[in-house]
Tab-separated table of C-alpha atoms in Angstrom:
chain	number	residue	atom	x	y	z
A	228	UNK	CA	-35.278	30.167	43.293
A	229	UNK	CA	-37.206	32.704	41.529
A	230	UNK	CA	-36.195	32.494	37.417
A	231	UNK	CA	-34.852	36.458	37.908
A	232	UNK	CA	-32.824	36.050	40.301
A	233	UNK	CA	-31.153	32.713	39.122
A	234	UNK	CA	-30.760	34.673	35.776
A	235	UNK	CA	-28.844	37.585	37.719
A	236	UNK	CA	-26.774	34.884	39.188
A	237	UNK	CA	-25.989	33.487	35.679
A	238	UNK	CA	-24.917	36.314	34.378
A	239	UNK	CA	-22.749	37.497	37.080
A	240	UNK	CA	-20.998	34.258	37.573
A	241	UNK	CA	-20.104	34.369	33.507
A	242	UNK	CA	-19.357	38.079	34.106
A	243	UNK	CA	-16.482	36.909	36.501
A	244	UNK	CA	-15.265	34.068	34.536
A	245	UNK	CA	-15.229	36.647	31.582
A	246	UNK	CA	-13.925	39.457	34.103
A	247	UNK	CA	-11.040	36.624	35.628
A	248	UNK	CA	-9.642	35.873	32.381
A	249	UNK	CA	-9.568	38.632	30.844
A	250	UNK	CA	-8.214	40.153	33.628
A	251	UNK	CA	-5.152	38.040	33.942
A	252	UNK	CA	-4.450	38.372	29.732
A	253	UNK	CA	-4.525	42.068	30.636
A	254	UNK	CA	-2.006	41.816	33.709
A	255	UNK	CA	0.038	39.570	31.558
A	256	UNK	CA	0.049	41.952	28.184
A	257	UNK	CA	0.970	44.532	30.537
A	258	UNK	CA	3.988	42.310	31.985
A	259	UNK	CA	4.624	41.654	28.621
A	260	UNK	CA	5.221	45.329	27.564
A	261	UNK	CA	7.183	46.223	30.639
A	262	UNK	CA	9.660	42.932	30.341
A	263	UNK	CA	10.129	44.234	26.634
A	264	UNK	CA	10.859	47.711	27.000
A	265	UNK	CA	12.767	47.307	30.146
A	266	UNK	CA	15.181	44.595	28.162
A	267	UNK	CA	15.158	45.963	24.472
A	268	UNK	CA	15.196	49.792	24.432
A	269	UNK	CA	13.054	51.811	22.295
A	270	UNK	CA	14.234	50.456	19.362
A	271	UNK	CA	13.864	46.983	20.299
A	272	UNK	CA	10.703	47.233	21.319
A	273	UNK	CA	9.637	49.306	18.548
A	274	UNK	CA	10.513	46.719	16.166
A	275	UNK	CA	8.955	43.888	17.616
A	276	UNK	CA	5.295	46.377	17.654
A	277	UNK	CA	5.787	45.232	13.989
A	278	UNK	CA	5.829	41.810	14.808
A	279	UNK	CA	3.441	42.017	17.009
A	280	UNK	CA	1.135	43.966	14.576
A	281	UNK	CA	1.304	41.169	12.048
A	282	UNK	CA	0.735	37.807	14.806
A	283	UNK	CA	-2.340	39.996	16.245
A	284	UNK	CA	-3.907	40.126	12.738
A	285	UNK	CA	-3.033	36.530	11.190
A	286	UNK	CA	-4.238	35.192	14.832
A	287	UNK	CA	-7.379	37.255	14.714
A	288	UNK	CA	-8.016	35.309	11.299
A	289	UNK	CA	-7.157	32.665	11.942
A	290	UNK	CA	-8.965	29.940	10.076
A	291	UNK	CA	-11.031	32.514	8.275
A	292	UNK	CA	-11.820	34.280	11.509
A	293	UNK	CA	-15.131	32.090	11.598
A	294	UNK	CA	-15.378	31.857	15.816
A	295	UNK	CA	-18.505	34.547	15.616
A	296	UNK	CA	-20.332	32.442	12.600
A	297	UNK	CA	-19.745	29.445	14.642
A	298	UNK	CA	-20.921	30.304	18.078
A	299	UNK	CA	-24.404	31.439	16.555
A	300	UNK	CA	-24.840	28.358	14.263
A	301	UNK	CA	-23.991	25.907	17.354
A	302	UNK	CA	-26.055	28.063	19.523
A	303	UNK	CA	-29.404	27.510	17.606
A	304	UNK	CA	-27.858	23.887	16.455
A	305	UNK	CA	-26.443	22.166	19.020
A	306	UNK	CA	-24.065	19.067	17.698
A	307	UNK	CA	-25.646	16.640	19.240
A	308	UNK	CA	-28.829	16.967	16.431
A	309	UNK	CA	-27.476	16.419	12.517
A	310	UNK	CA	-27.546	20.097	11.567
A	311	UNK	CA	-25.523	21.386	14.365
A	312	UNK	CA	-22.517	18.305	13.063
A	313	UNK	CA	-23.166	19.313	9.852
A	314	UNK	CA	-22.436	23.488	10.946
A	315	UNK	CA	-19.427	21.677	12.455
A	316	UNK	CA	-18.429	19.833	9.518
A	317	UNK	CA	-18.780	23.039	7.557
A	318	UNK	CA	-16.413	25.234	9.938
A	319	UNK	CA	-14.044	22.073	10.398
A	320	UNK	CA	-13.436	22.109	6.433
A	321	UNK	CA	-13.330	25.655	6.313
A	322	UNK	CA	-10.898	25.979	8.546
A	323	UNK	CA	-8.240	23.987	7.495
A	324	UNK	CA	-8.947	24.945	3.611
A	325	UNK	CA	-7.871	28.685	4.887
A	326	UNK	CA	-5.189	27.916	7.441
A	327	UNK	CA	-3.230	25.842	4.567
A	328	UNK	CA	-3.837	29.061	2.092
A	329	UNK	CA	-2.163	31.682	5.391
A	330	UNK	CA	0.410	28.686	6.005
A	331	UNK	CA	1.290	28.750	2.290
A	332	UNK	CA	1.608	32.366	2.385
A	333	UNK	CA	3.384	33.114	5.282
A	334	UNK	CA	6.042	30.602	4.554
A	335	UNK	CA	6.273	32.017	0.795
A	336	UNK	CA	6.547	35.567	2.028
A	337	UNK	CA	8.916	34.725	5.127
A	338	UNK	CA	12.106	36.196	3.702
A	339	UNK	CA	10.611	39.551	2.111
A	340	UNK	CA	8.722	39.946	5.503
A	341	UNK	CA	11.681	39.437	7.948
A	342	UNK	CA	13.916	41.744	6.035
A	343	UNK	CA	11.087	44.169	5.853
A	344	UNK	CA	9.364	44.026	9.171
A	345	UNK	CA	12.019	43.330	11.376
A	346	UNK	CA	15.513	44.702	9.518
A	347	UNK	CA	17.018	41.134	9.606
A	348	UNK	CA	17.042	37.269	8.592
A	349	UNK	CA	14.223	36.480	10.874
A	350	UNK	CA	12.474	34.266	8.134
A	351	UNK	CA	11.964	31.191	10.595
A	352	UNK	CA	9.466	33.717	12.869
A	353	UNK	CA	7.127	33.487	10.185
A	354	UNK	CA	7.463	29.889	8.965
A	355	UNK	CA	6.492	29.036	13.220
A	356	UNK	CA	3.849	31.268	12.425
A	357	UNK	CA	2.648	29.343	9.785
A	358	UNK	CA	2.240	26.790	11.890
A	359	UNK	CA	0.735	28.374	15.061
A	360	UNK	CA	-2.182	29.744	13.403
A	361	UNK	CA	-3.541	26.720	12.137
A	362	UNK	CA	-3.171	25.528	15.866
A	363	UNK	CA	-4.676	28.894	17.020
A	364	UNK	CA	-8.168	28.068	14.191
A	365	UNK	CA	-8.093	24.216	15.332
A	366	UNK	CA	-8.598	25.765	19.225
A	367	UNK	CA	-10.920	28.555	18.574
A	368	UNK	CA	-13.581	25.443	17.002
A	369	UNK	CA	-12.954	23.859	20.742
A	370	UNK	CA	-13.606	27.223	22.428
A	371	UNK	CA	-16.781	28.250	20.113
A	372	UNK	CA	-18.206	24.987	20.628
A	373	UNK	CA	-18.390	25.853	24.509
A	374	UNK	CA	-18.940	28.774	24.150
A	375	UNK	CA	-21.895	28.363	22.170
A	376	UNK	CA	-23.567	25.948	25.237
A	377	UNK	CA	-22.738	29.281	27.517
A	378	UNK	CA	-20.054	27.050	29.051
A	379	UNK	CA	-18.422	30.216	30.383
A	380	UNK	CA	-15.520	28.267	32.415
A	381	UNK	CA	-14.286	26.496	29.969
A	382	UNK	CA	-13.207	29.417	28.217
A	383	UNK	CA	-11.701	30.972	31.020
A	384	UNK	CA	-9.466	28.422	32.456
A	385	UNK	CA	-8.449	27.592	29.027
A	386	UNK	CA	-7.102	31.192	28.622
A	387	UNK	CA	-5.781	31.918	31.780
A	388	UNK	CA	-3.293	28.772	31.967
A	389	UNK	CA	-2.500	29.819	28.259
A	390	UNK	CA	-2.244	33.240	28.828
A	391	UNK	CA	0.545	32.322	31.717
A	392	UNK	CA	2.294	29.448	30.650
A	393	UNK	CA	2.178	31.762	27.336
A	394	UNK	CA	3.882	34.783	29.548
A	395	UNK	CA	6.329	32.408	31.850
A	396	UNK	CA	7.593	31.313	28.486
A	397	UNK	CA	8.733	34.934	26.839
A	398	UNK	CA	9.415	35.906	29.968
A	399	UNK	CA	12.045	33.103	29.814
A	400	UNK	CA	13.503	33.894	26.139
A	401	UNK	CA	13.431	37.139	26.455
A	402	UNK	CA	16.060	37.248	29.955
A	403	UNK	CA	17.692	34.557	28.348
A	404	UNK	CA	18.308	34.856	24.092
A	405	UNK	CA	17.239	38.754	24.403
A	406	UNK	CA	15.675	40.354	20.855
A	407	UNK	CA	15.145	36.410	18.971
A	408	UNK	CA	14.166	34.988	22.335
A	409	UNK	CA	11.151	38.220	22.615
A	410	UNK	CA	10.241	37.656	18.825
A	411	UNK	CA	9.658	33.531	19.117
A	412	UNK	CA	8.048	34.024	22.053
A	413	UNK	CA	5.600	36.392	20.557
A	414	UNK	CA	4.964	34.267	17.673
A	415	UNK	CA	4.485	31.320	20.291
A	416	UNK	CA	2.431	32.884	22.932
A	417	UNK	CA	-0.837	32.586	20.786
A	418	UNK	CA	-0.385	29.043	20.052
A	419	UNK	CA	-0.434	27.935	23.884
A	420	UNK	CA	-4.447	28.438	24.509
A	421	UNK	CA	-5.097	26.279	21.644
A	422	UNK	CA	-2.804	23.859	22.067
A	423	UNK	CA	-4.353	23.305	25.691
A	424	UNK	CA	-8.026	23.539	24.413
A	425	UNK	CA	-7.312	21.018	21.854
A	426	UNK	CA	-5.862	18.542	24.811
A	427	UNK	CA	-8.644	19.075	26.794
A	428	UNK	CA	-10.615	18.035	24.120
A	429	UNK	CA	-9.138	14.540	23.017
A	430	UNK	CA	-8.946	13.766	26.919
A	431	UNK	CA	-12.901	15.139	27.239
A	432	UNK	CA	-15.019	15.525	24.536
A	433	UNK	CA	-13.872	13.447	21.484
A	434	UNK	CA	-17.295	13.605	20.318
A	435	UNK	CA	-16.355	16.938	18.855
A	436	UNK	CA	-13.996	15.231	16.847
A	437	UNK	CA	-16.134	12.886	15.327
A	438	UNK	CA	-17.902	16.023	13.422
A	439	UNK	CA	-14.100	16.950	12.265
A	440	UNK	CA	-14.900	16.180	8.771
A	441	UNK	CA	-13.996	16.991	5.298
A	442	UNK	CA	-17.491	18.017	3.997
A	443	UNK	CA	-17.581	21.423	1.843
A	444	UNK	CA	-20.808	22.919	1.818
A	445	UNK	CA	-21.574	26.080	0.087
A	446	UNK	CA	-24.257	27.486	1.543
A	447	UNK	CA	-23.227	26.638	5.014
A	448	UNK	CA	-19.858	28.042	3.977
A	449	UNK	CA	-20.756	31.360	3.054
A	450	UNK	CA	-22.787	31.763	5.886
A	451	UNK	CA	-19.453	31.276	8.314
A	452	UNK	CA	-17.676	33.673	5.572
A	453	UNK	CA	-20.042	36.381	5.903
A	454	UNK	CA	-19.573	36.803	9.696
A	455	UNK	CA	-16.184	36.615	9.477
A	456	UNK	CA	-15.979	39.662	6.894
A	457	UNK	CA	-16.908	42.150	10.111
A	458	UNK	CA	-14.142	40.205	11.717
A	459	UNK	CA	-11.511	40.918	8.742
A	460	UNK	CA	-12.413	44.684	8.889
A	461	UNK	CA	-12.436	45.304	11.913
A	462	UNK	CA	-9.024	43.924	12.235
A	463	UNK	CA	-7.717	46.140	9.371
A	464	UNK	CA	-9.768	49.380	9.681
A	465	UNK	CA	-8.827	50.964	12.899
A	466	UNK	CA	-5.096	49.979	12.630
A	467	UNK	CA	-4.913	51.331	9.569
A	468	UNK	CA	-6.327	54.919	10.053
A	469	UNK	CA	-4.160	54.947	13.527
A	470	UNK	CA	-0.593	54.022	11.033
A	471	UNK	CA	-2.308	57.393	8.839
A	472	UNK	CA	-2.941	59.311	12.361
A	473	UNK	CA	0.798	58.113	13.472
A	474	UNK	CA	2.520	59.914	10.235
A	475	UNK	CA	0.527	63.205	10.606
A	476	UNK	CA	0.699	63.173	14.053
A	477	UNK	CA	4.670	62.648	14.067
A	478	UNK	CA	5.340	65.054	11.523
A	479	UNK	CA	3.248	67.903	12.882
A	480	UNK	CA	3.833	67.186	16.749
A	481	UNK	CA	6.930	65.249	16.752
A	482	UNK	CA	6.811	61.752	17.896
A	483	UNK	CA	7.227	62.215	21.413
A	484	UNK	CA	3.503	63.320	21.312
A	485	UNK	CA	2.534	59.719	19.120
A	486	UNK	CA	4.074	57.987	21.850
A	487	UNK	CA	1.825	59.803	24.427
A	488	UNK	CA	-1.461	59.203	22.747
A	489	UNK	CA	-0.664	55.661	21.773
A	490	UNK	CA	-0.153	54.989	25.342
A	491	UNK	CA	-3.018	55.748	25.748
A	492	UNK	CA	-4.044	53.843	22.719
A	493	UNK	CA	-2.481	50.933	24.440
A	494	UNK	CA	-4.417	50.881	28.144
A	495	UNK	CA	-7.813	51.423	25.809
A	496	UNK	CA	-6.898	47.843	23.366
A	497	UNK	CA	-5.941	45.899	26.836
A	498	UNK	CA	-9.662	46.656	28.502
A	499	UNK	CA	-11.234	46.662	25.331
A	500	UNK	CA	-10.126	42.708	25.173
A	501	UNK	CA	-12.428	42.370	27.754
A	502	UNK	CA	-15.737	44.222	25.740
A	503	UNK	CA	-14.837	41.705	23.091
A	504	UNK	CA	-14.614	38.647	24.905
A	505	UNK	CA	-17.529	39.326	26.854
A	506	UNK	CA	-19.872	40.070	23.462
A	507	UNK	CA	-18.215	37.117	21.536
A	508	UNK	CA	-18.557	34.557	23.951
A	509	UNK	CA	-21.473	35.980	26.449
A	510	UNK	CA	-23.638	38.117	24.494
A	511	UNK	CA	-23.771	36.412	21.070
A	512	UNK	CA	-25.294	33.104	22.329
A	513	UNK	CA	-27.745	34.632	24.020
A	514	UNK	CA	-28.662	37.176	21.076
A	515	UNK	CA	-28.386	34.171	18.371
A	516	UNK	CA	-30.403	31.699	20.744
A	517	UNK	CA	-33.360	34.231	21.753
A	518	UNK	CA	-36.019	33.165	18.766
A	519	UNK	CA	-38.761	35.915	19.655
A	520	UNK	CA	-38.056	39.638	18.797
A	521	UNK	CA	-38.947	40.686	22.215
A	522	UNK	CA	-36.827	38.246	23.931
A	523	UNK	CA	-34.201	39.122	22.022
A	524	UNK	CA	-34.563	42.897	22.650
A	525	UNK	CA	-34.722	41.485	27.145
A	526	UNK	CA	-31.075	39.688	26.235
A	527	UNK	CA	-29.642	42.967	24.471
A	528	UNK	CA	-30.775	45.659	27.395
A	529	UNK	CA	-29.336	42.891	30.076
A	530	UNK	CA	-26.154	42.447	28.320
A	531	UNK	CA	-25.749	46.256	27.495
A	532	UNK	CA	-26.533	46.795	30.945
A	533	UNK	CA	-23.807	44.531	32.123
A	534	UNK	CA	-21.668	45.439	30.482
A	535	UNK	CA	-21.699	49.460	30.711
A	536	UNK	CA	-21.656	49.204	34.414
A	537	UNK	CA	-18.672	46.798	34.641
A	538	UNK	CA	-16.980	49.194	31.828
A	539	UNK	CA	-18.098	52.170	33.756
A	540	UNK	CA	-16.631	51.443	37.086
A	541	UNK	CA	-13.656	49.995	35.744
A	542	UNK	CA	-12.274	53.110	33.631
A	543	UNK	CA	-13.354	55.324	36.681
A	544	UNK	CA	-11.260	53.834	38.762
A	545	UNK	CA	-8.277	53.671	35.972
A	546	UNK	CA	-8.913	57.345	35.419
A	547	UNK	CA	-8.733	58.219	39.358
A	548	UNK	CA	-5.352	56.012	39.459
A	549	UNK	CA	-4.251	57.290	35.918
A	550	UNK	CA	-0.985	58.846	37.177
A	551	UNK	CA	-0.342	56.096	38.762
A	552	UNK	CA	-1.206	53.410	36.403
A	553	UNK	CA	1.176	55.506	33.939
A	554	UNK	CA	3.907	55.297	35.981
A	555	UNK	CA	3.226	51.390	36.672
A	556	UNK	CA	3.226	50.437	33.178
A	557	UNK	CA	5.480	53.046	31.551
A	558	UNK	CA	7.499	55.578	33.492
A	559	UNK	CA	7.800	59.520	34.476
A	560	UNK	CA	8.540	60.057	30.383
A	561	UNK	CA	5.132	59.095	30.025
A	562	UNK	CA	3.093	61.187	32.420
A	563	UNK	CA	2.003	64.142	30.240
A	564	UNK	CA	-0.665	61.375	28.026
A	565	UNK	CA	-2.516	61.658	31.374
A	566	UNK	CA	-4.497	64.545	29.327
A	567	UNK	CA	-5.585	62.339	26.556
A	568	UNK	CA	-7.092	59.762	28.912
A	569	UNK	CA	-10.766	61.976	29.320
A	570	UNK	CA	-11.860	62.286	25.616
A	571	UNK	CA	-10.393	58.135	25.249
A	572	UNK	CA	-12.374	56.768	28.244
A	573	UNK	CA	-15.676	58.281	27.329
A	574	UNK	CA	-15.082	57.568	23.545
A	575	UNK	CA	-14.812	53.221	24.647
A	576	UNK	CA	-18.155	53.850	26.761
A	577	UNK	CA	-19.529	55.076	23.384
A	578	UNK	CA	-17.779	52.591	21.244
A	579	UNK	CA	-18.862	49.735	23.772
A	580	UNK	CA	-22.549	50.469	23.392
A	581	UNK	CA	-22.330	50.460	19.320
A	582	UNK	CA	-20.751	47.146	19.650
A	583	UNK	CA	-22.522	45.631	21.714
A	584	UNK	CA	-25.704	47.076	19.147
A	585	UNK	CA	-23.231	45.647	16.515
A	586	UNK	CA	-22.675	42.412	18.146
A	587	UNK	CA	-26.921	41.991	18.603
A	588	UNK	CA	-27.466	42.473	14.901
A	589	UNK	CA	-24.299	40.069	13.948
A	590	UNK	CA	-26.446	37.230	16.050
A	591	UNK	CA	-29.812	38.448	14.320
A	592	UNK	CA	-28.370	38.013	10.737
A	593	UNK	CA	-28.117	41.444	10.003
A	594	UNK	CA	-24.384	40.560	9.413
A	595	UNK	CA	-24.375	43.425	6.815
A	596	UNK	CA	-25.088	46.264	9.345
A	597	UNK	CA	-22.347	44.521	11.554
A	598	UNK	CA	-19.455	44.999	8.784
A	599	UNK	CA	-20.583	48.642	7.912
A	600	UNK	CA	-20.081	49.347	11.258
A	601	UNK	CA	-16.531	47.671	11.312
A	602	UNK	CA	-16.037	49.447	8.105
A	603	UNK	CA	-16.839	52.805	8.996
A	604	UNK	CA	-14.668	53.051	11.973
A	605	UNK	CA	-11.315	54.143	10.440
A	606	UNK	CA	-12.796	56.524	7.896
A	607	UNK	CA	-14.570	58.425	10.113
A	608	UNK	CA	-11.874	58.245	12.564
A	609	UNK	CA	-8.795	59.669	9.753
A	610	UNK	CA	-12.232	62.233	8.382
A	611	UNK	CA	-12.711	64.073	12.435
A	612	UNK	CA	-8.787	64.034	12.728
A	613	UNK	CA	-8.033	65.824	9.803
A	614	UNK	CA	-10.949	68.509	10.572
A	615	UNK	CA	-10.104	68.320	13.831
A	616	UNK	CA	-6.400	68.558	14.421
A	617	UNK	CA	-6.671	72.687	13.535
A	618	UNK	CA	-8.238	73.200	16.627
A	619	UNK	CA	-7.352	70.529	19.066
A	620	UNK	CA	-3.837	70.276	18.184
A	621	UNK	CA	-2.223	67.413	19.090
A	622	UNK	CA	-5.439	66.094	21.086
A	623	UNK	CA	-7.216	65.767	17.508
A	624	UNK	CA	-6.818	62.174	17.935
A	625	UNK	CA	-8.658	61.737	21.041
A	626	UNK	CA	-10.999	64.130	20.272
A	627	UNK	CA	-11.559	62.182	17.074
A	628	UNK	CA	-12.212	59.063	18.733
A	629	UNK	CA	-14.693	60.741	20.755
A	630	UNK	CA	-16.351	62.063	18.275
A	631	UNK	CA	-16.323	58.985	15.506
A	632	UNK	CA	-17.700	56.552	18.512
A	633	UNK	CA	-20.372	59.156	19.023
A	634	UNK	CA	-21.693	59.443	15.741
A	635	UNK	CA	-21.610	55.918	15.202
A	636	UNK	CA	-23.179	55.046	18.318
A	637	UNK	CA	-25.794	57.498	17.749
A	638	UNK	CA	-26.484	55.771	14.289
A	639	UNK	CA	-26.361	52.118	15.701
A	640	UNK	CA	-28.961	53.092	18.322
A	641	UNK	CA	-31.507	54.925	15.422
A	642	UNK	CA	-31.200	51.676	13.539
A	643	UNK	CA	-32.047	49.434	16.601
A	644	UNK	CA	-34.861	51.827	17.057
A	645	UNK	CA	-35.850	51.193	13.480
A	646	UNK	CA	-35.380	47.861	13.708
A	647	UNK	CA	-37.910	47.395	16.852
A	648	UNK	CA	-40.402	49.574	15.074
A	649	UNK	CA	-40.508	47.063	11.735
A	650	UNK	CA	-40.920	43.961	14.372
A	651	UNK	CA	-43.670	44.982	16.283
A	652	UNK	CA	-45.588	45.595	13.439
């Protein structure tokens, strides 16, 4: 079989096992929504988006949010030679040095949180939190590990029995203990992928546990660290500029017209799961492993090429069903954020290719071009909003996503250009 075409088929069968997964965490998510709001009310479920706010982020981080730094260093270094255990060692000790210092701190800060978060003695929801994302750091060293070999399976059946034993379970507290049942079960639901990773592990490969060691290392350390500063901004940035967005928004427009556009808002973060998976655990081993420039450059137009098309298709067909879809996930109430959908779409398009230019750099070492990019998302986001919302009204944040993704896709694509320039010479 010609080396091409058994590329092609390489790439298209971790497209589906990327594509499969992801697919079923979307499904669930959006089982997940419609089981809350259907049971809670409004204000039920508006509470718990606080909740949920806070798991997303300390999960995210969890254990340093090191899963990029590792799936690059294990991708040059496997662990079979003594650097690659040593990378291991490194992001083993690293790990649990961080996920004691979040443990300490959520179970310090339970009470203050519960009463603030959540209106109520809910302190126990962030003690179990404590707890799950150390599990959640422990699993994501299992799942970098494969993912770092290109072992594209193993990360999607371990997600999609998490994902729906993690969804069969809230499905079960919430129709059963109502409001507490909902908020344990989204503090548990995270938990579940690791906690099946790490099982597969001690039945399969305890040789990854022989490199769980206690061995700081500085360098090695930092190194981890600095990839997992993009990760840390990019988890606070754009959530932070859309609470700012929110509070103009509401107090302009009235918040019937926040809850259109962050319906919207909503459909774009369950497909963007899927650009994220797919650069994390497709694209950056094959960015980090490429040695020559001009390989590397072959890896970065097949990927982008990839991934566009399957991005593409997929929010032309959401757009064609959007009325639809709206009605599926939300109801009639919901219908008129069917205009916001044209400027959103094309904005993820644009924001896919910067990442994915983002996500080539990250793997190159540039990890410094990777975390202005994360960086510069909100600010430029709140900056078009506020000069836009004169004009477009109460599509200013749309239109401002639109425009922010352009820009910085524009600039991500000059400095690629750049980039190739410098190596060929």
């Amino acid at each position: 079989m010609p080396f091409d075409l058994r590329h092609i088929l390489t790439a298209l069968r971790s497209a589906a096992h990327f594509m499969t997964s992801t697919g079923v965490k979307i499904i669930s998510g959006l089982i997940v929504i419609k089981l809350m709001a259907s049971e809670l009310g409004p204000e039920g479920f508006g509470l718990l988006g606080q909740l949920m706010t806070i798991v997303a982020i300390t999960t995210m981080l969890a254990g340093g949010g090191i899963t990029n730094g590792v799936i690059k260093s294990l991708a040059s270094n496997p662990i079979r030679t003594p650097e690659g255990k040593s990378w291991l060692s490194a992001a083993f000790t690293l790990t649990t040095g961080i996920s004691a210092a979040v443990a300490f701190a959520c179970i310090l800060l339970a009470q203050p949180l519960a009463g603030m978060l959540l209106k109520g003695d809910y302190a126990y929801l962030f003690i179990c939190l404590a707890l799950v994302q150390a599990v959640v750091a422990y699993g994501n060293l299992v799942v970098a590990e494969a993912s770092s070999r290109g072992d594209t399976a193993f990360y999607a059946k371990i997600n999609i029995v998490g994902t729906l034993l993690a969804t069969c379970i809230l499905a079960i507290f919430v129709k059963n203990f109502g409001f507490k049942g909902a908020a344990f079960g989204l503090v548990l639901m995270p938990a579940l992928p690791g906690i099946i990773a790490l099982h597969h592990a001690l039945r399969h490969r305890r040789d990854i546990f022989d490199n769980w060691k206690w061995q700081p290392d500085r360098h090695r350390a930092q190194r981890l660290l600095s990839f997992s500063i993009a990760t840390v901004i990019g988890a606070i940035s754009i959530p932070v500029a859309h609470l700012f967005i929110r509070e103009v928004l509401g107090s302009n427009a009235g918040w019937t017209t926040v809850g259109h556009w962050q319906g919207v808002v909503k459909i774009s973060d369950v497909y963007m799961q899927f650009v994220g998976v797919f650069l994390i655990h497709y694209g950056m081993p094959r960015f980090a492993a490429a040695i020559e420039p001009d390989r590397a450059l072959k890896e970065l137009a097949k990927t982008l090429a990839l991934l566009l098309g399957i991005v593409t298709t997929g929010l032309a067909v959401l757009y064609a069903l959007r009325h639809w879809a709206i009605m599926l996930v939300f109801s009639d109430a919901f219908l008129p954020m069917s205009d916001f959908f044209p400027a959103q779409l094309i904005g993820d398009i644009l924001r896919t290719t910067a990442a994915t230019i983002s996500f080539f750099f990250m793997a190159r070492g540039y990890v410094s071009l990777s975390i202005g990019y994360e960086f510069l998302q909100g600010p430029i986001l709140v900056i078009l909003f506020l000069v836009l919302q004169g004009g477009a009204g109460i599509y200013a944040p749309v239109h401002a996503h639109l425009a922010s993704n352009a820009i910085l896709a524009s600039t991500m694509g000059l400095i690629l250009l750049i980039w190739i320039r410098r190596s060929a010479q």
